[in-house]
Amino acid sequence: QVQLVESGGGVVQPGRSLRLSCVASGFSFSIYGMHWVRQAPGKGLEWVAVIWYDGGNKNYSDPVKGRFTISRDNSKNTVYLQMNSLRAEDMAVYYCARGYGDYPPDHWGQGTLVTVSS
Amino acid sequence: DIQMTQSPSTLSASVGDRVTITCRASQSISRWVAWYQQKPGRAPRLLISKASSLESGVPSRFSGSGSGTEFTLTISSLQPDDFATYYCQQHYRLWTFGQGTKVDIK
């Protein structure tokens, strides 16, 4: 079955960097787009970034543009989120999710918590 | 950017009630709307895509409708497992979520 397992979350100081990983299994990873979506404590869902199946196209939400970079390694069935210049407002559970083309993400991981605090 | 506005933000209902949640888009998005259910501490679950297409395994008491700028999610007869938070999401241009509707016990 489809599985997505995130890792890399933790406590980080404002202004520092963190890289999240998401390992996929149970489907043909190289034909699917991959998303990152976050959820601040007690808040709603916020779409963060997407990378197309071949890594040739990437899009970001405005709050993270220029600070976050999404990438993927199809040989490792893994998608990454490099987060630089972290701010207090980036504190959230980060989910990776599978998407096909323009369709909505249909399978999600369980999330990894990023805490930004001095 | 396309904004999605959900209403109400909270809805109190009883088992067996018919429940309707509305989502309005800031511009026309054809039928490119999805609906998700999320329970505390869990990842979201995709219920409906393309405004009305039910995902595999989703009970038939869930239905979606709408086009253009106004969309609805309806639960025909609320069950105990349905108490959760529901989000709409547009997938017309990138992806944007509504702010969520919490359905709790009356």
PDB file of C-alpha atoms in Angstrom:
ATOM      1  CA  GLN A   1       0.000   0.000   0.000  1.00  0.00           C
ATOM      2  CA  VAL A   2       1.010   3.636  -0.386  1.00  0.00           C
ATOM      3  CA  GLN A   3       3.282   4.803   2.395  1.00  0.00           C
ATOM      4  CA  LEU A   4       4.888   8.172   2.978  1.00  0.00           C
ATOM      5  CA  VAL A   5       7.229   8.597   5.933  1.00  0.00           C
ATOM      6  CA  GLU A   6       8.552  12.022   6.861  1.00  0.00           C
ATOM      7  CA  SER A   7      11.615  12.701   8.964  1.00  0.00           C
ATOM      8  CA  GLY A   8      13.975  15.502   9.833  1.00  0.00           C
ATOM      9  CA  GLY A   9      11.777  17.610  12.065  1.00  0.00           C
ATOM     10  CA  GLY A  10      13.004  18.968  15.363  1.00  0.00           C
ATOM     11  CA  VAL A  11      13.781  22.093  17.319  1.00  0.00           C
ATOM     12  CA  VAL A  12      15.705  24.809  15.506  1.00  0.00           C
ATOM     13  CA  GLN A  13      16.578  28.410  16.320  1.00  0.00           C
ATOM     14  CA  PRO A  14      15.169  31.286  14.278  1.00  0.00           C
ATOM     15  CA  GLY A  15      17.332  32.006  11.260  1.00  0.00           C
ATOM     16  CA  ARG A  16      18.737  28.492  11.086  1.00  0.00           C
ATOM     17  CA  SER A  17      18.103  25.743   8.537  1.00  0.00           C
ATOM     18  CA  LEU A  18      16.525  22.317   8.505  1.00  0.00           C
ATOM     19  CA  ARG A  19      16.006  19.677   5.834  1.00  0.00           C
ATOM     20  CA  LEU A  20      12.971  17.425   5.830  1.00  0.00           C
ATOM     21  CA  SER A  21      12.816  14.109   3.995  1.00  0.00           C
ATOM     22  CA  CYS A  22       9.912  11.970   2.895  1.00  0.00           C
ATOM     23  CA  VAL A  23      10.441   8.388   1.760  1.00  0.00           C
ATOM     24  CA  ALA A  24       7.750   6.879  -0.426  1.00  0.00           C
ATOM     25  CA  SER A  25       6.829   3.262  -1.038  1.00  0.00           C
ATOM     26  CA  GLY A  26       4.013   1.208  -2.503  1.00  0.00           C
ATOM     27  CA  PHE A  27       3.602   3.145  -5.746  1.00  0.00           C
ATOM     28  CA  SER A  28       5.534   4.339  -8.801  1.00  0.00           C
ATOM     29  CA  PHE A  29       7.143   7.368  -7.211  1.00  0.00           C
ATOM     30  CA  SER A  30       8.664   8.709 -10.438  1.00  0.00           C
ATOM     31  CA  ILE A  31       5.299   9.390 -12.098  1.00  0.00           C
ATOM     32  CA  TYR A  32       3.780  11.403  -9.256  1.00  0.00           C
ATOM     33  CA  GLY A  33       4.159  14.961  -8.148  1.00  0.00           C
ATOM     34  CA  MET A  34       4.942  15.466  -4.478  1.00  0.00           C
ATOM     35  CA  HIS A  35       3.688  18.187  -2.163  1.00  0.00           C
ATOM     36  CA  TRP A  36       4.593  19.601   1.213  1.00  0.00           C
ATOM     37  CA  VAL A  37       1.722  20.925   3.306  1.00  0.00           C
ATOM     38  CA  ARG A  38       2.036  22.325   6.815  1.00  0.00           C
ATOM     39  CA  GLN A  39      -0.212  22.875   9.788  1.00  0.00           C
ATOM     40  CA  ALA A  40       0.698  25.246  12.598  1.00  0.00           C
ATOM     41  CA  PRO A  41      -0.418  24.169  16.090  1.00  0.00           C
ATOM     42  CA  GLY A  42      -4.193  24.499  16.353  1.00  0.00           C
ATOM     43  CA  LYS A  43      -4.453  26.024  12.871  1.00  0.00           C
ATOM     44  CA  GLY A  44      -5.584  24.959   9.427  1.00  0.00           C
ATOM     45  CA  LEU A  45      -3.765  23.398   6.507  1.00  0.00           C
ATOM     46  CA  GLU A  46      -1.402  25.486   4.411  1.00  0.00           C
ATOM     47  CA  TRP A  47      -0.007  24.291   1.100  1.00  0.00           C
ATOM     48  CA  VAL A  48       3.759  24.923   0.934  1.00  0.00           C
ATOM     49  CA  ALA A  49       5.343  23.517  -2.222  1.00  0.00           C
ATOM     50  CA  VAL A  50       5.056  21.022  -5.050  1.00  0.00           C
ATOM     51  CA  ILE A  51       7.561  19.330  -7.327  1.00  0.00           C
ATOM     52  CA  TRP A  52       6.478  17.646 -10.532  1.00  0.00           C
ATOM     53  CA  TYR A  53       7.188  13.997 -11.229  1.00  0.00           C
ATOM     54  CA  ASP A  54      10.516  14.614 -12.973  1.00  0.00           C
ATOM     55  CA  GLY A  55      11.651  17.527 -10.836  1.00  0.00           C
ATOM     56  CA  GLY A  56      11.351  19.820 -13.844  1.00  0.00           C
ATOM     57  CA  ASN A  57       8.801  22.152 -12.316  1.00  0.00           C
ATOM     58  CA  LYS A  58       8.476  23.468  -8.783  1.00  0.00           C
ATOM     59  CA  ASN A  59       6.058  25.893  -7.169  1.00  0.00           C
ATOM     60  CA  TYR A  60       5.984  27.533  -3.761  1.00  0.00           C
ATOM     61  CA  SER A  61       3.546  29.450  -1.618  1.00  0.00           C
ATOM     62  CA  ASP A  62       4.383  33.116  -1.135  1.00  0.00           C
ATOM     63  CA  PRO A  63       5.348  32.840   2.581  1.00  0.00           C
ATOM     64  CA  VAL A  64       8.172  30.386   1.818  1.00  0.00           C
ATOM     65  CA  LYS A  65       9.297  31.520  -1.631  1.00  0.00           C
ATOM     66  CA  GLY A  66      13.001  32.267  -1.649  1.00  0.00           C
ATOM     67  CA  ARG A  67      13.610  30.489   1.669  1.00  0.00           C
ATOM     68  CA  PHE A  68      12.452  26.914   1.053  1.00  0.00           C
ATOM     69  CA  THR A  69      13.567  24.561  -1.723  1.00  0.00           C
ATOM     70  CA  ILE A  70      11.808  21.376  -2.717  1.00  0.00           C
ATOM     71  CA  SER A  71      13.750  18.624  -4.483  1.00  0.00           C
ATOM     72  CA  ARG A  72      13.500  14.924  -5.162  1.00  0.00           C
ATOM     73  CA  ASP A  73      15.632  11.883  -5.862  1.00  0.00           C
ATOM     74  CA  ASN A  74      13.631   9.375  -7.880  1.00  0.00           C
ATOM     75  CA  SER A  75      16.340   6.738  -7.433  1.00  0.00           C
ATOM     76  CA  LYS A  76      15.706   6.892  -3.679  1.00  0.00           C
ATOM     77  CA  ASN A  77      11.935   7.453  -3.794  1.00  0.00           C
ATOM     78  CA  THR A  78      12.515  10.508  -1.650  1.00  0.00           C
ATOM     79  CA  VAL A  79      11.358  14.112  -1.665  1.00  0.00           C
ATOM     80  CA  TYR A  80      13.074  16.818   0.372  1.00  0.00           C
ATOM     81  CA  LEU A  81      12.247  20.222   1.748  1.00  0.00           C
ATOM     82  CA  GLN A  82      15.240  22.435   2.514  1.00  0.00           C
ATOM     83  CA  MET A  83      14.105  25.185   4.860  1.00  0.00           C
ATOM     84  CA  ASN A  84      16.409  28.152   5.358  1.00  0.00           C
ATOM     85  CA  SER A  85      16.065  31.346   7.394  1.00  0.00           C
ATOM     86  CA  LEU A  86      13.418  29.741   9.572  1.00  0.00           C
ATOM     87  CA  ARG A  87      10.959  31.968  11.385  1.00  0.00           C
ATOM     88  CA  ALA A  88       8.630  31.462  14.330  1.00  0.00           C
ATOM     89  CA  GLU A  89       5.701  31.358  11.911  1.00  0.00           C
ATOM     90  CA  ASP A  90       7.219  28.333  10.145  1.00  0.00           C
ATOM     91  CA  MET A  91       6.613  26.226  13.226  1.00  0.00           C
ATOM     92  CA  ALA A  92       4.215  23.468  12.186  1.00  0.00           C
ATOM     93  CA  VAL A  93       3.671  19.828  11.416  1.00  0.00           C
ATOM     94  CA  TYR A  94       4.937  19.289   7.889  1.00  0.00           C
ATOM     95  CA  TYR A  95       3.208  16.665   5.775  1.00  0.00           C
ATOM     96  CA  CYS A  96       4.376  15.271   2.488  1.00  0.00           C
ATOM     97  CA  ALA A  97       1.657  14.147   0.120  1.00  0.00           C
ATOM     98  CA  ARG A  98       1.362  12.495  -3.265  1.00  0.00           C
ATOM     99  CA  GLY A  99      -0.321  14.237  -6.155  1.00  0.00           C
ATOM    100  CA  TYR A 100      -0.919  13.437  -9.820  1.00  0.00           C
ATOM    101  CA  GLY A 101      -0.698  16.378 -12.165  1.00  0.00           C
ATOM    102  CA  ASP A 102      -3.125  19.102 -11.163  1.00  0.00           C
ATOM    103  CA  TYR A 103      -5.172  16.791  -8.975  1.00  0.00           C
ATOM    104  CA  PRO A 104      -5.282  17.218  -5.208  1.00  0.00           C
ATOM    105  CA  PRO A 105      -2.889  15.260  -2.991  1.00  0.00           C
ATOM    106  CA  ASP A 106      -4.493  11.882  -2.331  1.00  0.00           C
ATOM    107  CA  HIS A 107      -2.131  10.144   0.101  1.00  0.00           C
ATOM    108  CA  TRP A 108      -0.383  11.818   3.007  1.00  0.00           C
ATOM    109  CA  GLY A 109       2.318  10.935   5.467  1.00  0.00           C
ATOM    110  CA  GLN A 110       1.822  11.274   9.203  1.00  0.00           C
ATOM    111  CA  GLY A 111       3.862  14.459   9.407  1.00  0.00           C
ATOM    112  CA  THR A 112       6.989  15.687  11.141  1.00  0.00           C
ATOM    113  CA  LEU A 113       6.994  18.533  13.665  1.00  0.00           C
ATOM    114  CA  VAL A 114       9.227  21.547  13.182  1.00  0.00           C
ATOM    115  CA  THR A 115       9.614  23.793  16.216  1.00  0.00           C
ATOM    116  CA  VAL A 116      11.291  27.171  15.746  1.00  0.00           C
ATOM    117  CA  SER A 117      12.374  28.581  19.059  1.00  0.00           C
ATOM    118  CA  SER A 118      15.358  30.252  20.638  1.00  0.00           C
TER     119      SER A 118
ATOM    120  CA  ASP B   1      -3.651  34.158  -5.509  1.00  0.00           C
ATOM    121  CA  ILE B   2      -6.951  32.312  -5.229  1.00  0.00           C
ATOM    122  CA  GLN B   3      -8.538  32.533  -1.780  1.00  0.00           C
ATOM    123  CA  MET B   4     -10.989  29.967  -0.427  1.00  0.00           C
ATOM    124  CA  THR B   5     -13.494  31.021   2.218  1.00  0.00           C
ATOM    125  CA  GLN B   6     -15.336  28.325   4.144  1.00  0.00           C
ATOM    126  CA  SER B   7     -18.454  28.682   6.237  1.00  0.00           C
ATOM    127  CA  PRO B   8     -19.325  28.084   8.934  1.00  0.00           C
ATOM    128  CA  SER B   9     -16.081  27.796  10.893  1.00  0.00           C
ATOM    129  CA  THR B  10     -17.812  25.599  13.472  1.00  0.00           C
ATOM    130  CA  LEU B  11     -20.949  23.523  13.140  1.00  0.00           C
ATOM    131  CA  SER B  12     -22.708  21.705  15.970  1.00  0.00           C
ATOM    132  CA  ALA B  13     -24.825  18.775  14.865  1.00  0.00           C
ATOM    133  CA  SER B  14     -26.333  15.497  16.026  1.00  0.00           C
ATOM    134  CA  VAL B  15     -26.015  11.986  14.663  1.00  0.00           C
ATOM    135  CA  GLY B  16     -28.435  11.619  11.762  1.00  0.00           C
ATOM    136  CA  ASP B  17     -28.436  15.316  10.845  1.00  0.00           C
ATOM    137  CA  ARG B  18     -27.924  16.523   7.298  1.00  0.00           C
ATOM    138  CA  VAL B  19     -24.861  18.773   7.272  1.00  0.00           C
ATOM    139  CA  THR B  20     -23.782  21.248   4.610  1.00  0.00           C
ATOM    140  CA  ILE B  21     -20.472  23.128   4.440  1.00  0.00           C
ATOM    141  CA  THR B  22     -19.909  25.909   1.924  1.00  0.00           C
ATOM    142  CA  CYS B  23     -16.732  27.083   0.255  1.00  0.00           C
ATOM    143  CA  ARG B  24     -16.416  30.203  -1.887  1.00  0.00           C
ATOM    144  CA  ALA B  25     -13.524  30.915  -4.235  1.00  0.00           C
ATOM    145  CA  SER B  26     -12.208  34.421  -4.873  1.00  0.00           C
ATOM    146  CA  GLN B  27     -12.451  33.806  -8.617  1.00  0.00           C
ATOM    147  CA  SER B  28     -13.987  31.213 -10.892  1.00  0.00           C
ATOM    148  CA  ILE B  29     -12.207  27.874 -10.615  1.00  0.00           C
ATOM    149  CA  SER B  30     -14.510  25.724 -12.741  1.00  0.00           C
ATOM    150  CA  ARG B  31     -14.935  22.491 -10.723  1.00  0.00           C
ATOM    151  CA  TRP B  32     -11.387  22.256  -9.404  1.00  0.00           C
ATOM    152  CA  VAL B  33     -12.262  21.769  -5.746  1.00  0.00           C
ATOM    153  CA  ALA B  34     -11.384  18.988  -3.347  1.00  0.00           C
ATOM    154  CA  TRP B  35     -12.664  18.231   0.151  1.00  0.00           C
ATOM    155  CA  TYR B  36     -10.665  16.711   2.984  1.00  0.00           C
ATOM    156  CA  GLN B  37     -11.537  15.338   6.402  1.00  0.00           C
ATOM    157  CA  GLN B  38      -9.071  15.610   9.271  1.00  0.00           C
ATOM    158  CA  LYS B  39      -9.297  14.150  12.752  1.00  0.00           C
ATOM    159  CA  PRO B  40      -7.108  15.353  15.651  1.00  0.00           C
ATOM    160  CA  GLY B  41      -3.522  14.123  15.410  1.00  0.00           C
ATOM    161  CA  ARG B  42      -4.150  12.536  12.013  1.00  0.00           C
ATOM    162  CA  ALA B  43      -3.228  13.377   8.443  1.00  0.00           C
ATOM    163  CA  PRO B  44      -5.996  14.711   6.201  1.00  0.00           C
ATOM    164  CA  ARG B  45      -8.024  12.262   4.159  1.00  0.00           C
ATOM    165  CA  LEU B  46      -9.142  13.119   0.633  1.00  0.00           C
ATOM    166  CA  LEU B  47     -12.906  12.675   0.306  1.00  0.00           C
ATOM    167  CA  ILE B  48     -13.849  14.367  -2.963  1.00  0.00           C
ATOM    168  CA  SER B  49     -12.008  15.771  -5.978  1.00  0.00           C
ATOM    169  CA  LYS B  50     -13.218  17.721  -9.016  1.00  0.00           C
ATOM    170  CA  ALA B  51     -16.075  19.102  -6.890  1.00  0.00           C
ATOM    171  CA  SER B  52     -18.158  15.921  -6.856  1.00  0.00           C
ATOM    172  CA  SER B  53     -16.007  12.859  -7.551  1.00  0.00           C
ATOM    173  CA  LEU B  54     -16.039  10.596  -4.510  1.00  0.00           C
ATOM    174  CA  GLU B  55     -12.724   8.939  -3.699  1.00  0.00           C
ATOM    175  CA  SER B  56     -12.567   5.172  -3.405  1.00  0.00           C
ATOM    176  CA  GLY B  57     -13.701   3.911  -0.007  1.00  0.00           C
ATOM    177  CA  VAL B  58     -15.501   7.120   0.990  1.00  0.00           C
ATOM    178  CA  PRO B  59     -19.060   6.471   2.206  1.00  0.00           C
ATOM    179  CA  SER B  60     -21.835   7.532  -0.127  1.00  0.00           C
ATOM    180  CA  ARG B  61     -23.361   9.797   2.546  1.00  0.00           C
ATOM    181  CA  PHE B  62     -20.677  12.304   1.497  1.00  0.00           C
ATOM    182  CA  SER B  63     -21.347  14.322  -1.629  1.00  0.00           C
ATOM    183  CA  GLY B  64     -19.995  17.460  -3.237  1.00  0.00           C
ATOM    184  CA  SER B  65     -21.445  19.945  -5.665  1.00  0.00           C
ATOM    185  CA  GLY B  66     -20.858  23.321  -7.225  1.00  0.00           C
ATOM    186  CA  SER B  67     -18.908  25.071  -9.933  1.00  0.00           C
ATOM    187  CA  GLY B  68     -17.432  28.478 -10.613  1.00  0.00           C
ATOM    188  CA  THR B  69     -17.041  30.124  -7.214  1.00  0.00           C
ATOM    189  CA  GLU B  70     -19.447  28.322  -4.892  1.00  0.00           C
ATOM    190  CA  PHE B  71     -19.122  24.759  -3.653  1.00  0.00           C
ATOM    191  CA  THR B  72     -20.737  22.589  -1.017  1.00  0.00           C
ATOM    192  CA  LEU B  73     -19.905  19.439   0.886  1.00  0.00           C
ATOM    193  CA  THR B  74     -22.947  17.585   2.197  1.00  0.00           C
ATOM    194  CA  ILE B  75     -23.122  14.746   4.677  1.00  0.00           C
ATOM    195  CA  SER B  76     -26.598  13.270   4.246  1.00  0.00           C
ATOM    196  CA  SER B  77     -26.828  11.593   7.651  1.00  0.00           C
ATOM    197  CA  LEU B  78     -24.075  12.424  10.110  1.00  0.00           C
ATOM    198  CA  GLN B  79     -22.429   9.407  11.718  1.00  0.00           C
ATOM    199  CA  PRO B  80     -20.280   9.272  14.886  1.00  0.00           C
ATOM    200  CA  ASP B  81     -17.148   8.788  12.767  1.00  0.00           C
ATOM    201  CA  ASP B  82     -17.847  12.033  10.890  1.00  0.00           C
ATOM    202  CA  PHE B  83     -17.099  14.425  13.746  1.00  0.00           C
ATOM    203  CA  ALA B  84     -13.946  16.054  12.420  1.00  0.00           C
ATOM    204  CA  THR B  85     -12.646  19.153  10.663  1.00  0.00           C
ATOM    205  CA  TYR B  86     -13.312  19.540   6.952  1.00  0.00           C
ATOM    206  CA  TYR B  87     -11.277  21.568   4.483  1.00  0.00           C
ATOM    207  CA  CYS B  88     -11.931  22.606   0.925  1.00  0.00           C
ATOM    208  CA  GLN B  89      -9.006  23.056  -1.437  1.00  0.00           C
ATOM    209  CA  GLN B  90      -8.827  24.611  -4.871  1.00  0.00           C
ATOM    210  CA  HIS B  91      -6.588  22.900  -7.419  1.00  0.00           C
ATOM    211  CA  TYR B  92      -7.264  25.203 -10.348  1.00  0.00           C
ATOM    212  CA  ARG B  93      -4.127  27.251  -9.975  1.00  0.00           C
ATOM    213  CA  LEU B  94      -1.628  25.743  -7.571  1.00  0.00           C
ATOM    214  CA  TRP B  95      -3.363  24.657  -4.368  1.00  0.00           C
ATOM    215  CA  THR B  96      -5.054  26.671  -1.598  1.00  0.00           C
ATOM    216  CA  PHE B  97      -7.031  25.457   1.400  1.00  0.00           C
ATOM    217  CA  GLY B  98     -10.028  26.986   3.067  1.00  0.00           C
ATOM    218  CA  GLN B  99      -9.698  27.747   6.767  1.00  0.00           C
ATOM    219  CA  GLY B 100     -11.629  24.657   7.836  1.00  0.00           C
ATOM    220  CA  THR B 101     -15.000  23.767   9.365  1.00  0.00           C
ATOM    221  CA  LYS B 102     -15.088  21.872  12.623  1.00  0.00           C
ATOM    222  CA  VAL B 103     -18.103  19.606  12.976  1.00  0.00           C
ATOM    223  CA  ASP B 104     -18.725  18.832  16.626  1.00  0.00           C
ATOM    224  CA  ILE B 105     -21.370  17.156  18.724  1.00  0.00           C
ATOM    225  CA  LYS B 106     -24.438  19.219  19.564  1.00  0.00           C
TER     226      LYS B 106
END
